Backbone as numpy.savetxt, mean C-alpha at the origin, in Angstrom:
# Nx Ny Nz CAx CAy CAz Cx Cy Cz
17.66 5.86 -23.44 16.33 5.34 -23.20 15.53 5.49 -24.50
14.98 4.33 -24.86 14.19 4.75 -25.91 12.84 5.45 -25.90
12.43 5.74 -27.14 11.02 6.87 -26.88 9.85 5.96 -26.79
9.99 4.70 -26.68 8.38 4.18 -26.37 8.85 4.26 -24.47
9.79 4.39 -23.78 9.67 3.89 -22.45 9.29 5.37 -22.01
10.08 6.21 -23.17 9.38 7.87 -22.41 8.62 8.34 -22.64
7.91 7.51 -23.72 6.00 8.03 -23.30 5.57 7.41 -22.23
5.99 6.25 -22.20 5.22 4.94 -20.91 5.75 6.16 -19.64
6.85 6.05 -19.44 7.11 7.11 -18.06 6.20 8.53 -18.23
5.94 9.22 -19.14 4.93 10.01 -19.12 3.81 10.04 -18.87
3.04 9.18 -19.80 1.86 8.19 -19.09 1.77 7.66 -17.99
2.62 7.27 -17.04 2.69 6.61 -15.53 2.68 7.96 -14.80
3.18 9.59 -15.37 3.09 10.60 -14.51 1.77 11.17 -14.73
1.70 10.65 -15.62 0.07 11.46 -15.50 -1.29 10.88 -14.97
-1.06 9.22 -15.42 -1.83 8.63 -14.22 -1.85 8.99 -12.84
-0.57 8.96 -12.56 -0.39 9.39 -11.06 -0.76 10.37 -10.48
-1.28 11.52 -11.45 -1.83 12.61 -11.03 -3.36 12.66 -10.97
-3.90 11.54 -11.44 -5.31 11.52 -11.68 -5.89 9.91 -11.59
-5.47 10.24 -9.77 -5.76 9.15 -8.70 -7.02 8.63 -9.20
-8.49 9.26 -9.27 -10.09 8.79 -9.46 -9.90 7.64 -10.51
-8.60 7.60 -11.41 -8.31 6.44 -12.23 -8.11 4.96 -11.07
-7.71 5.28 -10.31 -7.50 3.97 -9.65 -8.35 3.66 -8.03
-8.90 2.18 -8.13 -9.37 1.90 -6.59 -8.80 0.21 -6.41
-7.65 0.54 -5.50 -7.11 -0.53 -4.80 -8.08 -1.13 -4.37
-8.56 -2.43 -4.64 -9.46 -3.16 -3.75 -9.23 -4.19 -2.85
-7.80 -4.77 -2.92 -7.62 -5.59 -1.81 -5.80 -5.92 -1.73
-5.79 -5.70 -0.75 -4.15 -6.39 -0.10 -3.88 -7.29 0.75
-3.08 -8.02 0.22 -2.98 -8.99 1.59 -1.33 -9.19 1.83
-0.87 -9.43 3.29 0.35 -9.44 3.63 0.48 -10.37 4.71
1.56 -11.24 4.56 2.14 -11.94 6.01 2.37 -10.94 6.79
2.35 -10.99 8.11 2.97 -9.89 9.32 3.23 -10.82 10.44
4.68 -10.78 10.58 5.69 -11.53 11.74 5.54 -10.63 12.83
4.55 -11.44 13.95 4.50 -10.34 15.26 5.34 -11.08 16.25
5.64 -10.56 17.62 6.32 -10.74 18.60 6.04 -12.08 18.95
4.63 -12.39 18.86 3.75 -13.38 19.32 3.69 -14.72 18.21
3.54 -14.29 17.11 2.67 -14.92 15.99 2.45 -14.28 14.51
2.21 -14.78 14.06 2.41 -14.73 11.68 1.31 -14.59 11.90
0.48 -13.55 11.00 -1.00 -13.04 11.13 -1.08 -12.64 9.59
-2.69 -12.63 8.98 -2.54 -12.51 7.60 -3.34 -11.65 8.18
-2.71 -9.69 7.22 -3.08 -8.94 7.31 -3.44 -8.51 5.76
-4.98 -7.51 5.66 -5.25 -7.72 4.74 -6.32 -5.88 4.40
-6.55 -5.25 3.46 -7.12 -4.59 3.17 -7.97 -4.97 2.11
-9.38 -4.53 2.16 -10.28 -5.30 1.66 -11.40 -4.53 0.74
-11.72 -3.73 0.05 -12.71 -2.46 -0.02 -12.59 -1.52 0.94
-11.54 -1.07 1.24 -11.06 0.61 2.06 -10.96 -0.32 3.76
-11.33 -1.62 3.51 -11.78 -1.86 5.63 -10.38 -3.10 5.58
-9.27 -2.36 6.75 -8.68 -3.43 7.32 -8.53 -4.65 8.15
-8.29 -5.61 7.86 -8.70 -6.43 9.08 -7.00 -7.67 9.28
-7.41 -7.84 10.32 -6.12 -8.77 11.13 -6.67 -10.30 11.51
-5.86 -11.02 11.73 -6.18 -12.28 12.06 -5.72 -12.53 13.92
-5.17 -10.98 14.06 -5.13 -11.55 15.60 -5.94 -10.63 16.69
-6.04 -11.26 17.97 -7.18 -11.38 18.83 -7.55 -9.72 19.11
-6.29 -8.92 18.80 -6.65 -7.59 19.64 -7.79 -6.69 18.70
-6.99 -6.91 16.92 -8.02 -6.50 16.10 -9.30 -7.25 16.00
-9.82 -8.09 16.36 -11.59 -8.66 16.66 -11.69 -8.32 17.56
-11.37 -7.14 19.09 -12.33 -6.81 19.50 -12.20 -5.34 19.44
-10.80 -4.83 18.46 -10.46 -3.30 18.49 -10.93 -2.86 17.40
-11.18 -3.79 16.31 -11.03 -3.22 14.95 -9.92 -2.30 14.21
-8.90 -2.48 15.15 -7.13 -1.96 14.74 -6.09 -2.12 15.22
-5.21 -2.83 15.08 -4.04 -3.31 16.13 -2.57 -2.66 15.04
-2.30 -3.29 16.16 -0.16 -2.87 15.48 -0.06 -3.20 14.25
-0.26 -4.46 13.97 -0.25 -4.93 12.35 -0.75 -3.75 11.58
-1.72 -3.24 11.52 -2.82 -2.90 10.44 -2.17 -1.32 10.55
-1.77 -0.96 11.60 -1.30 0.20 11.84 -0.09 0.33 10.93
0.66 -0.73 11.80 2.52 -0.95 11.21 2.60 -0.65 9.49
1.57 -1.60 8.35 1.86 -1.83 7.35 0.97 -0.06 6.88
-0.17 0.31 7.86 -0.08 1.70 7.05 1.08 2.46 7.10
1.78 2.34 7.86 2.79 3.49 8.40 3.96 3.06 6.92
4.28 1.35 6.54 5.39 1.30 5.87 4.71 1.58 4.14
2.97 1.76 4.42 2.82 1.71 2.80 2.89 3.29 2.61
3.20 3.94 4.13 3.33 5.42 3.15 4.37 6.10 3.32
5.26 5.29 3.80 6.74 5.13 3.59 7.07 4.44 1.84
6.64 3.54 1.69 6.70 2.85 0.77 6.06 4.42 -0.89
5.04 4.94 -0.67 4.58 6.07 -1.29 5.11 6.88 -1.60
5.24 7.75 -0.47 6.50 8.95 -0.64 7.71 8.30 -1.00
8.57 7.44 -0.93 9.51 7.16 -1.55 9.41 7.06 -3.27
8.70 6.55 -3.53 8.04 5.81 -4.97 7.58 7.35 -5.68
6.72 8.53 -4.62 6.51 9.76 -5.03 7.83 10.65 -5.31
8.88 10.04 -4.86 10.20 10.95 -4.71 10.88 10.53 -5.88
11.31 9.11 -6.39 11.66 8.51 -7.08 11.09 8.58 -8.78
9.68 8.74 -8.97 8.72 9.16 -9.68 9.60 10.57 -10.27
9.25 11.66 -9.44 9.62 13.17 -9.83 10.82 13.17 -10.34
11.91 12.66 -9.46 13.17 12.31 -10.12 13.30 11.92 -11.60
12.31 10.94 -12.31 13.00 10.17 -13.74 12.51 11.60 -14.61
């Protein structure tokens, strides 16, 4: 590996430790439900859904589902991280 990628990997660990560097401000995702394709989306910290249960719950399966796989998706990426 050369030494510019192992400062860059150094630099990516130390960002990572000093989260107040970063604010996600928006996500958006297709989500294939039982029913229906819904554009799910995070927006300034507030989730929202395109289907009927989240407009009158303000949280359904979707919005739930993709938190559950983005912190699946995290801890993996946190595991993988420590590793290099």
């Amino acid at each position: 590996m050369d030494s510019s990628m192992i400062g860059k990997i150094e630099k990516a660990k130390r960002y990572a430790q000093e989260t107040n560097r970063v604010d996600i401000t928006g996500l958006t995702a297709t989500f294939k439900g039982d029913h229906d394709t819904y554009q799910v989306g995070l927006s300034f910290g507030s989730w929202n859904c395109q289907c009927h249960f989240f407009s009158s719950r303000g949280v359904c399966s979707h919005t739930m589902a993709i938190q559950r796989i983005l912190d699946q998706l995290l801890e993996r990426e946190a595991t993988t991280i420590q590793a290099v």
